[in-house]
Amino acid sequence: MIMNNQTAIFQFLLLGLPIPPEHQHLFYALFLAMYLTTVLGNLIIIIIILIHLDSHLHTPMYLFLSNLSFSDLCFSSVTIPKLLQDMQSQVPSISYGACLTQIYFFLVFGNMESFLLVVMAYDHYVAICFPLHYTSIMNLKLCTCLMLLSWMLTTTHAMMHTLLAARLYFCENKVVLNFFCDLFALLKLACSDTYVNELMIFLVSGLLVVIPFLLIVISYAKIVSSILRVPSTKGIYKVFSTCGSHLSVVSLFYGTIIGLYLCPSGNNSTVKENVMAMMYTVVTPMLNPFIYSLRNRDMKGILVRVVCNKKISLKW
């Protein structure tokens, strides 16, 4: 809770984005459009995979894609609706309990996306480098264990940081220098000792960010090395096109997180930090459905058939 002259104030003020008043409506429309695109894109993937009973979609890759779409949908929903609400409010505030809740779910779905990107990179590596053994390696048992382990690790990690944050005391300054309840911004407001919080962030969060990123880079490096040994120009172009788009999203996601939290610059302004936070909280979840799913031949084929069937039904 917040202690101000021995008086408990159970809310924080969110600084929000430094947008001039005359541009508020423009940016509101932009963020709303981006959020609706994220929701629609990820819902389409989830509906196609879970409801459309197509044998082509009964593979590990689509299990991972459905989880990624669900994670992206929830990840963006943790921050963007609140941001849109605050842009229409004269005093953008968030209660103490809502702040801790936002931190918890932000960490759950943010870390889940990180784990899913690693699992999907490994899935691509096995599919391309060991195509004849793909079915035996990526069996149902392994995929289920990977998903369960990922969800267990993310929820445990998020709960640990949320409980550590809940033990802190906050005094006069109650303005969070971000557009959401960011854990790092919250620690800067604490009057009590934050050594344990910072130590656990450095040890645990560092491992949950750096190691997944390195594993993804190694997986794609192995894929590129394997493809270069195949004398097929068309195959090389296709794989490089796919890997390039995947790595661009991965770099955007991990690059902004590492630059913002693990290797912060003393020259970073609040504006720059907010822009970097927007990259991985808003832009990445919006791009993932198009990069990982809607560029997929099977997914596009099913989507076209669904749309065509709807048009035929409407004509009748």
mmCIF file of C-alpha atoms in Angstrom:
data_model
loop_
_atom_site.group_PDB
_atom_site.id
_atom_site.type_symbol
_atom_site.label_atom_id
_atom_site.label_comp_id
_atom_site.label_asym_id
_atom_site.label_seq_id
_atom_site.Cartn_x
_atom_site.Cartn_y
_atom_site.Cartn_z
ATOM 1 C CA MET A 1 0.000 0.000 0.000
ATOM 2 C CA ILE A 2 0.976 3.654 -0.309
ATOM 3 C CA MET A 3 1.909 5.526 2.859
ATOM 4 C CA ASN A 4 1.753 9.304 2.655
ATOM 5 C CA ASN A 5 2.225 11.026 6.048
ATOM 6 C CA GLN A 6 0.919 7.879 7.752
ATOM 7 C CA THR A 7 -2.210 7.985 5.531
ATOM 8 C CA ALA A 8 -2.933 5.049 3.268
ATOM 9 C CA ILE A 9 -3.785 5.991 -0.333
ATOM 10 C CA PHE A 10 -4.808 2.915 -2.251
ATOM 11 C CA GLN A 11 -4.145 4.081 -5.793
ATOM 12 C CA PHE A 12 -1.397 5.081 -8.215
ATOM 13 C CA LEU A 13 -1.412 7.694 -10.939
ATOM 14 C CA LEU A 14 -0.294 6.507 -14.373
ATOM 15 C CA LEU A 15 1.818 8.993 -16.300
ATOM 16 C CA GLY A 16 0.526 7.656 -19.601
ATOM 17 C CA LEU A 17 1.908 8.607 -22.993
ATOM 18 C CA PRO A 18 3.222 12.143 -23.631
ATOM 19 C CA ILE A 19 0.711 12.951 -26.358
ATOM 20 C CA PRO A 20 -0.257 16.590 -27.036
ATOM 21 C CA PRO A 21 -3.966 17.280 -26.336
ATOM 22 C CA GLU A 22 -4.661 18.142 -29.992
ATOM 23 C CA HIS A 23 -3.423 14.688 -31.053
ATOM 24 C CA GLN A 24 -5.237 12.666 -28.373
ATOM 25 C CA HIS A 25 -8.111 11.604 -30.624
ATOM 26 C CA LEU A 26 -5.759 10.577 -33.434
ATOM 27 C CA PHE A 27 -3.640 8.366 -31.202
ATOM 28 C CA TYR A 28 -6.732 6.995 -29.479
ATOM 29 C CA ALA A 29 -8.083 5.874 -32.855
ATOM 30 C CA LEU A 30 -4.663 4.419 -33.771
ATOM 31 C CA PHE A 31 -4.307 2.384 -30.560
ATOM 32 C CA LEU A 32 -7.926 1.236 -30.763
ATOM 33 C CA ALA A 33 -7.393 0.065 -34.354
ATOM 34 C CA MET A 34 -4.205 -1.776 -33.367
ATOM 35 C CA TYR A 35 -5.950 -3.454 -30.438
ATOM 36 C CA LEU A 36 -8.950 -4.509 -32.551
ATOM 37 C CA THR A 37 -6.546 -5.871 -35.189
ATOM 38 C CA THR A 38 -4.755 -7.874 -32.480
ATOM 39 C CA VAL A 39 -8.027 -9.253 -31.086
ATOM 40 C CA LEU A 40 -9.475 -10.097 -34.498
ATOM 41 C CA GLY A 41 -6.274 -11.659 -35.848
ATOM 42 C CA ASN A 42 -5.700 -13.870 -32.825
ATOM 43 C CA LEU A 43 -9.368 -14.832 -32.486
ATOM 44 C CA ILE A 44 -9.406 -15.981 -36.116
ATOM 45 C CA ILE A 45 -6.435 -18.264 -35.432
ATOM 46 C CA ILE A 46 -7.988 -19.692 -32.260
ATOM 47 C CA ILE A 47 -11.369 -20.281 -33.916
ATOM 48 C CA ILE A 48 -9.856 -21.931 -36.999
ATOM 49 C CA ILE A 49 -7.630 -24.261 -34.949
ATOM 50 C CA LEU A 50 -10.044 -25.155 -32.148
ATOM 51 C CA ILE A 51 -13.346 -25.263 -34.037
ATOM 52 C CA HIS A 52 -12.413 -26.172 -37.601
ATOM 53 C CA LEU A 53 -11.768 -29.921 -37.428
ATOM 54 C CA ASP A 54 -9.158 -30.181 -40.172
ATOM 55 C CA SER A 55 -6.639 -33.019 -40.111
ATOM 56 C CA HIS A 56 -3.888 -30.672 -41.330
ATOM 57 C CA LEU A 57 -4.226 -28.719 -38.104
ATOM 58 C CA HIS A 58 -3.768 -31.721 -35.798
ATOM 59 C CA THR A 59 -0.012 -31.142 -35.487
ATOM 60 C CA PRO A 60 2.211 -29.741 -32.708
ATOM 61 C CA MET A 61 2.789 -26.506 -34.606
ATOM 62 C CA TYR A 62 -0.897 -25.580 -34.483
ATOM 63 C CA LEU A 63 -1.125 -26.478 -30.806
ATOM 64 C CA PHE A 64 1.656 -23.971 -30.201
ATOM 65 C CA LEU A 65 0.044 -21.399 -32.519
ATOM 66 C CA SER A 66 -3.285 -21.584 -30.690
ATOM 67 C CA ASN A 67 -1.508 -21.053 -27.362
ATOM 68 C CA LEU A 68 0.503 -18.156 -28.835
ATOM 69 C CA SER A 69 -2.669 -16.517 -30.147
ATOM 70 C CA PHE A 70 -4.382 -16.897 -26.778
ATOM 71 C CA SER A 71 -1.309 -15.505 -25.006
ATOM 72 C CA ASP A 72 -1.060 -12.542 -27.410
ATOM 73 C CA LEU A 73 -4.753 -11.792 -27.041
ATOM 74 C CA CYS A 74 -4.509 -11.745 -23.247
ATOM 75 C CA PHE A 75 -1.134 -9.966 -23.187
ATOM 76 C CA SER A 76 -2.439 -6.989 -25.158
ATOM 77 C CA SER A 77 -5.712 -7.005 -23.197
ATOM 78 C CA VAL A 78 -3.812 -6.557 -19.927
ATOM 79 C CA THR A 79 -2.614 -3.053 -20.869
ATOM 80 C CA ILE A 80 -4.347 -1.588 -23.942
ATOM 81 C CA PRO A 81 -7.983 -1.343 -22.695
ATOM 82 C CA LYS A 82 -6.703 0.459 -19.587
ATOM 83 C CA LEU A 83 -4.590 2.765 -21.767
ATOM 84 C CA LEU A 84 -7.605 3.601 -23.934
ATOM 85 C CA GLN A 85 -9.686 4.288 -20.825
ATOM 86 C CA ASP A 86 -6.992 6.552 -19.356
ATOM 87 C CA MET A 87 -6.712 8.527 -22.605
ATOM 88 C CA GLN A 88 -10.338 9.533 -22.088
ATOM 89 C CA SER A 89 -9.860 10.285 -18.395
ATOM 90 C CA GLN A 90 -8.744 13.541 -16.807
ATOM 91 C CA VAL A 91 -6.981 11.710 -13.953
ATOM 92 C CA PRO A 92 -5.556 8.353 -15.149
ATOM 93 C CA SER A 93 -5.295 6.283 -11.991
ATOM 94 C CA ILE A 94 -5.239 2.624 -10.984
ATOM 95 C CA SER A 95 -6.011 1.099 -7.617
ATOM 96 C CA TYR A 96 -3.356 -0.713 -5.613
ATOM 97 C CA GLY A 97 -5.047 -4.098 -6.073
ATOM 98 C CA ALA A 98 -5.618 -3.531 -9.790
ATOM 99 C CA CYS A 99 -1.965 -2.542 -10.167
ATOM 100 C CA LEU A 100 -0.726 -5.798 -8.623
ATOM 101 C CA THR A 101 -3.248 -7.763 -10.689
ATOM 102 C CA GLN A 102 -2.017 -6.086 -13.862
ATOM 103 C CA ILE A 103 1.593 -6.890 -12.944
ATOM 104 C CA TYR A 104 0.713 -10.545 -12.369
ATOM 105 C CA PHE A 105 -1.105 -11.112 -15.660
ATOM 106 C CA PHE A 106 1.393 -8.981 -17.573
ATOM 107 C CA LEU A 107 4.211 -11.259 -16.389
ATOM 108 C CA VAL A 108 2.189 -14.451 -16.992
ATOM 109 C CA PHE A 109 1.329 -13.750 -20.618
ATOM 110 C CA GLY A 110 4.559 -11.909 -21.410
ATOM 111 C CA ASN A 111 6.679 -14.834 -20.202
ATOM 112 C CA MET A 112 4.324 -17.298 -21.866
ATOM 113 C CA GLU A 113 4.916 -15.613 -25.206
ATOM 114 C CA SER A 114 8.650 -15.874 -24.606
ATOM 115 C CA PHE A 115 8.434 -19.622 -23.895
ATOM 116 C CA LEU A 116 6.150 -20.236 -26.877
ATOM 117 C CA LEU A 117 8.557 -18.499 -29.242
ATOM 118 C CA VAL A 118 11.286 -20.866 -28.009
ATOM 119 C CA VAL A 119 9.105 -23.963 -28.378
ATOM 120 C CA MET A 120 8.022 -22.938 -31.880
ATOM 121 C CA ALA A 121 11.626 -22.277 -32.907
ATOM 122 C CA TYR A 122 12.534 -25.791 -31.718
ATOM 123 C CA ASP A 123 9.519 -27.192 -33.601
ATOM 124 C CA HIS A 124 10.724 -25.510 -36.814
ATOM 125 C CA TYR A 125 14.244 -26.820 -36.196
ATOM 126 C CA VAL A 126 13.070 -30.423 -35.835
ATOM 127 C CA ALA A 127 10.694 -30.153 -38.817
ATOM 128 C CA ILE A 128 13.405 -28.834 -41.154
ATOM 129 C CA CYS A 129 16.533 -30.579 -39.881
ATOM 130 C CA PHE A 130 14.963 -33.951 -38.943
ATOM 131 C CA PRO A 131 11.837 -34.273 -41.130
ATOM 132 C CA LEU A 132 11.800 -38.084 -41.057
ATOM 133 C CA HIS A 133 11.908 -38.158 -37.257
ATOM 134 C CA TYR A 134 9.597 -35.193 -36.671
ATOM 135 C CA THR A 135 6.569 -37.258 -35.656
ATOM 136 C CA SER A 136 8.509 -39.400 -33.199
ATOM 137 C CA ILE A 137 10.344 -36.424 -31.649
ATOM 138 C CA MET A 138 7.450 -33.952 -31.455
ATOM 139 C CA ASN A 139 4.960 -36.460 -30.090
ATOM 140 C CA LEU A 140 1.812 -35.602 -28.157
ATOM 141 C CA LYS A 141 3.400 -36.388 -24.796
ATOM 142 C CA LEU A 142 6.361 -34.037 -25.350
ATOM 143 C CA CYS A 143 4.160 -31.213 -26.672
ATOM 144 C CA THR A 144 1.751 -31.520 -23.739
ATOM 145 C CA CYS A 145 4.635 -31.519 -21.264
ATOM 146 C CA LEU A 146 6.172 -28.450 -22.908
ATOM 147 C CA MET A 147 2.878 -26.555 -22.686
ATOM 148 C CA LEU A 148 2.203 -27.567 -19.083
ATOM 149 C CA LEU A 149 5.759 -26.733 -18.031
ATOM 150 C CA SER A 150 5.552 -23.338 -19.723
ATOM 151 C CA TRP A 151 2.289 -22.419 -18.000
ATOM 152 C CA MET A 152 3.582 -23.632 -14.621
ATOM 153 C CA LEU A 153 6.817 -21.642 -14.887
ATOM 154 C CA THR A 154 5.082 -18.446 -16.019
ATOM 155 C CA THR A 155 2.406 -18.507 -13.307
ATOM 156 C CA THR A 156 4.958 -19.326 -10.578
ATOM 157 C CA HIS A 157 7.346 -16.615 -11.754
ATOM 158 C CA ALA A 158 4.561 -14.019 -11.960
ATOM 159 C CA MET A 159 3.212 -14.940 -8.533
ATOM 160 C CA MET A 160 6.686 -14.641 -6.991
ATOM 161 C CA HIS A 161 7.231 -11.094 -8.283
ATOM 162 C CA THR A 162 3.671 -10.033 -7.419
ATOM 163 C CA LEU A 163 4.007 -11.235 -3.819
ATOM 164 C CA LEU A 164 7.415 -9.559 -3.496
ATOM 165 C CA ALA A 165 5.905 -6.305 -4.784
ATOM 166 C CA ALA A 166 2.960 -6.628 -2.377
ATOM 167 C CA ARG A 167 5.290 -6.433 0.644
ATOM 168 C CA LEU A 168 6.667 -3.007 -0.366
ATOM 169 C CA TYR A 169 5.630 0.356 1.073
ATOM 170 C CA PHE A 170 5.195 3.447 -1.055
ATOM 171 C CA CYS A 171 5.339 7.046 0.123
ATOM 172 C CA GLU A 172 4.772 10.510 -1.329
ATOM 173 C CA ASN A 173 5.521 9.951 -5.015
ATOM 174 C CA LYS A 174 2.758 7.792 -6.418
ATOM 175 C CA VAL A 175 3.133 8.559 -10.152
ATOM 176 C CA VAL A 176 4.047 5.453 -12.206
ATOM 177 C CA LEU A 177 6.221 6.607 -15.116
ATOM 178 C CA ASN A 178 4.530 4.398 -17.674
ATOM 179 C CA PHE A 179 1.145 3.810 -19.283
ATOM 180 C CA PHE A 180 0.629 0.627 -17.233
ATOM 181 C CA CYS A 181 1.700 -0.750 -13.856
ATOM 182 C CA ASP A 182 5.197 -1.785 -14.839
ATOM 183 C CA LEU A 183 7.088 -3.657 -12.120
ATOM 184 C CA PHE A 184 10.316 -1.713 -12.677
ATOM 185 C CA ALA A 185 8.528 1.648 -12.576
ATOM 186 C CA LEU A 186 6.730 0.545 -9.408
ATOM 187 C CA LEU A 187 9.972 -0.355 -7.629
ATOM 188 C CA LYS A 188 11.256 3.199 -8.197
ATOM 189 C CA LEU A 189 8.385 4.490 -6.050
ATOM 190 C CA ALA A 190 9.064 2.212 -3.090
ATOM 191 C CA CYS A 191 10.281 3.642 0.218
ATOM 192 C CA SER A 192 11.134 0.219 1.628
ATOM 193 C CA ASP A 193 14.126 -1.887 0.637
ATOM 194 C CA THR A 194 13.839 -3.360 -2.886
ATOM 195 C CA TYR A 195 17.083 -5.371 -2.839
ATOM 196 C CA VAL A 196 15.312 -8.769 -2.858
ATOM 197 C CA ASN A 197 12.971 -7.661 -5.662
ATOM 198 C CA GLU A 198 15.836 -6.430 -7.823
ATOM 199 C CA LEU A 199 17.940 -9.514 -7.107
ATOM 200 C CA MET A 200 15.135 -11.879 -8.150
ATOM 201 C CA ILE A 201 14.466 -9.807 -11.263
ATOM 202 C CA PHE A 202 18.129 -9.984 -12.214
ATOM 203 C CA LEU A 203 18.519 -13.709 -11.497
ATOM 204 C CA VAL A 204 15.182 -15.191 -12.554
ATOM 205 C CA SER A 205 13.902 -12.747 -15.144
ATOM 206 C CA GLY A 206 17.331 -12.547 -16.732
ATOM 207 C CA LEU A 207 17.323 -16.311 -17.211
ATOM 208 C CA LEU A 208 13.753 -16.294 -18.541
ATOM 209 C CA VAL A 209 14.657 -13.688 -21.162
ATOM 210 C CA VAL A 210 18.280 -14.265 -22.136
ATOM 211 C CA ILE A 211 18.246 -18.082 -22.298
ATOM 212 C CA PRO A 212 15.063 -18.287 -24.444
ATOM 213 C CA PHE A 213 16.480 -15.657 -26.808
ATOM 214 C CA LEU A 214 19.764 -17.564 -27.157
ATOM 215 C CA LEU A 215 17.906 -20.841 -27.755
ATOM 216 C CA ILE A 216 15.856 -19.215 -30.526
ATOM 217 C CA VAL A 217 18.976 -17.810 -32.186
ATOM 218 C CA ILE A 218 20.713 -21.207 -31.993
ATOM 219 C CA SER A 219 17.657 -22.996 -33.440
ATOM 220 C CA TYR A 220 17.423 -20.675 -36.435
ATOM 221 C CA ALA A 221 21.198 -20.764 -36.933
ATOM 222 C CA LYS A 222 20.961 -24.565 -37.139
ATOM 223 C CA ILE A 223 18.068 -24.258 -39.602
ATOM 224 C CA VAL A 224 20.002 -21.863 -41.853
ATOM 225 C CA SER A 225 23.091 -24.084 -41.711
ATOM 226 C CA SER A 226 21.013 -27.128 -42.677
ATOM 227 C CA ILE A 227 19.210 -25.377 -45.536
ATOM 228 C CA LEU A 228 22.408 -24.025 -47.071
ATOM 229 C CA ARG A 229 23.527 -27.622 -47.645
ATOM 230 C CA VAL A 230 20.465 -28.270 -49.849
ATOM 231 C CA PRO A 231 20.958 -27.267 -53.518
ATOM 232 C CA SER A 232 17.384 -26.019 -53.962
ATOM 233 C CA THR A 233 17.140 -22.298 -54.653
ATOM 234 C CA LYS A 234 13.358 -22.268 -54.222
ATOM 235 C CA GLY A 235 13.582 -24.130 -50.912
ATOM 236 C CA ILE A 236 16.328 -21.839 -49.636
ATOM 237 C CA TYR A 237 14.294 -18.730 -50.559
ATOM 238 C CA LYS A 238 11.162 -20.079 -48.863
ATOM 239 C CA VAL A 239 12.923 -20.992 -45.624
ATOM 240 C CA PHE A 240 14.896 -17.744 -45.496
ATOM 241 C CA SER A 241 11.694 -15.780 -46.075
ATOM 242 C CA THR A 242 9.962 -17.606 -43.218
ATOM 243 C CA CYS A 243 12.933 -17.490 -40.848
ATOM 244 C CA GLY A 244 13.560 -13.827 -41.648
ATOM 245 C CA SER A 245 10.003 -12.797 -40.750
ATOM 246 C CA HIS A 246 10.083 -14.902 -37.569
ATOM 247 C CA LEU A 247 13.427 -13.483 -36.477
ATOM 248 C CA SER A 248 12.259 -9.921 -37.116
ATOM 249 C CA VAL A 249 9.377 -10.354 -34.647
ATOM 250 C CA VAL A 250 11.619 -12.190 -32.171
ATOM 251 C CA SER A 251 14.215 -9.399 -32.382
ATOM 252 C CA LEU A 252 11.542 -6.755 -31.850
ATOM 253 C CA PHE A 253 10.131 -8.574 -28.826
ATOM 254 C CA TYR A 254 13.377 -9.548 -27.111
ATOM 255 C CA GLY A 255 15.390 -6.544 -28.271
ATOM 256 C CA THR A 256 13.077 -4.022 -26.641
ATOM 257 C CA ILE A 257 12.774 -6.082 -23.430
ATOM 258 C CA ILE A 258 16.541 -6.593 -23.089
ATOM 259 C CA GLY A 259 17.253 -2.962 -23.945
ATOM 260 C CA LEU A 260 14.583 -1.660 -21.583
ATOM 261 C CA TYR A 261 15.039 -3.898 -18.535
ATOM 262 C CA LEU A 262 18.271 -5.890 -18.621
ATOM 263 C CA CYS A 263 20.576 -3.331 -20.257
ATOM 264 C CA PRO A 264 18.954 0.024 -19.486
ATOM 265 C CA SER A 265 20.743 3.144 -20.651
ATOM 266 C CA GLY A 266 21.148 6.101 -18.360
ATOM 267 C CA ASN A 267 20.187 8.316 -21.299
ATOM 268 C CA ASN A 268 16.779 6.665 -21.727
ATOM 269 C CA SER A 269 14.014 9.227 -21.358
ATOM 270 C CA THR A 270 10.510 8.383 -20.183
ATOM 271 C CA VAL A 271 9.252 8.938 -23.738
ATOM 272 C CA LYS A 272 11.816 6.506 -25.163
ATOM 273 C CA GLU A 273 10.998 3.883 -22.532
ATOM 274 C CA ASN A 274 7.269 4.206 -23.233
ATOM 275 C CA VAL A 275 7.845 3.797 -26.964
ATOM 276 C CA MET A 276 9.964 0.691 -26.347
ATOM 277 C CA ALA A 277 7.260 -0.710 -24.051
ATOM 278 C CA MET A 278 4.677 -0.115 -26.795
ATOM 279 C CA MET A 279 6.784 -2.203 -29.176
ATOM 280 C CA TYR A 280 6.537 -5.430 -27.206
ATOM 281 C CA THR A 281 3.138 -4.888 -25.563
ATOM 282 C CA VAL A 282 1.184 -3.642 -28.593
ATOM 283 C CA VAL A 283 3.071 -4.122 -31.867
ATOM 284 C CA THR A 284 4.394 -7.677 -31.356
ATOM 285 C CA PRO A 285 1.022 -9.246 -30.376
ATOM 286 C CA MET A 286 -0.527 -7.533 -33.406
ATOM 287 C CA LEU A 287 2.128 -8.856 -35.826
ATOM 288 C CA ASN A 288 2.336 -12.446 -34.554
ATOM 289 C CA PRO A 289 -0.915 -13.723 -36.160
ATOM 290 C CA PHE A 290 0.201 -12.457 -39.570
ATOM 291 C CA ILE A 291 3.804 -13.623 -39.274
ATOM 292 C CA TYR A 292 3.292 -17.053 -37.711
ATOM 293 C CA SER A 293 -0.211 -18.058 -38.804
ATOM 294 C CA LEU A 294 -1.902 -16.191 -41.642
ATOM 295 C CA ARG A 295 1.174 -16.578 -43.888
ATOM 296 C CA ASN A 296 0.854 -20.347 -43.421
ATOM 297 C CA ARG A 297 -0.487 -22.143 -46.504
ATOM 298 C CA ASP A 298 -2.856 -24.457 -44.604
ATOM 299 C CA MET A 299 -4.240 -21.624 -42.500
ATOM 300 C CA LYS A 300 -4.792 -19.408 -45.533
ATOM 301 C CA GLY A 301 -6.475 -22.256 -47.410
ATOM 302 C CA ILE A 302 -8.898 -22.973 -44.573
ATOM 303 C CA LEU A 303 -9.635 -19.269 -44.098
ATOM 304 C CA VAL A 304 -10.422 -18.879 -47.802
ATOM 305 C CA ARG A 305 -12.731 -21.918 -47.718
ATOM 306 C CA VAL A 306 -14.543 -20.590 -44.645
ATOM 307 C CA VAL A 307 -15.050 -17.173 -46.276
ATOM 308 C CA CYS A 308 -16.204 -18.740 -49.547
ATOM 309 C CA ASN A 309 -18.678 -21.020 -47.731
ATOM 310 C CA LYS A 310 -20.074 -18.000 -45.867
ATOM 311 C CA LYS A 311 -20.566 -16.154 -49.146
ATOM 312 C CA ILE A 312 -22.346 -19.138 -50.702
ATOM 313 C CA SER A 313 -24.599 -19.477 -47.625
ATOM 314 C CA LEU A 314 -25.487 -15.790 -47.806
ATOM 315 C CA LYS A 315 -26.413 -16.088 -51.482
ATOM 316 C CA TRP A 316 -28.776 -18.948 -50.712
#
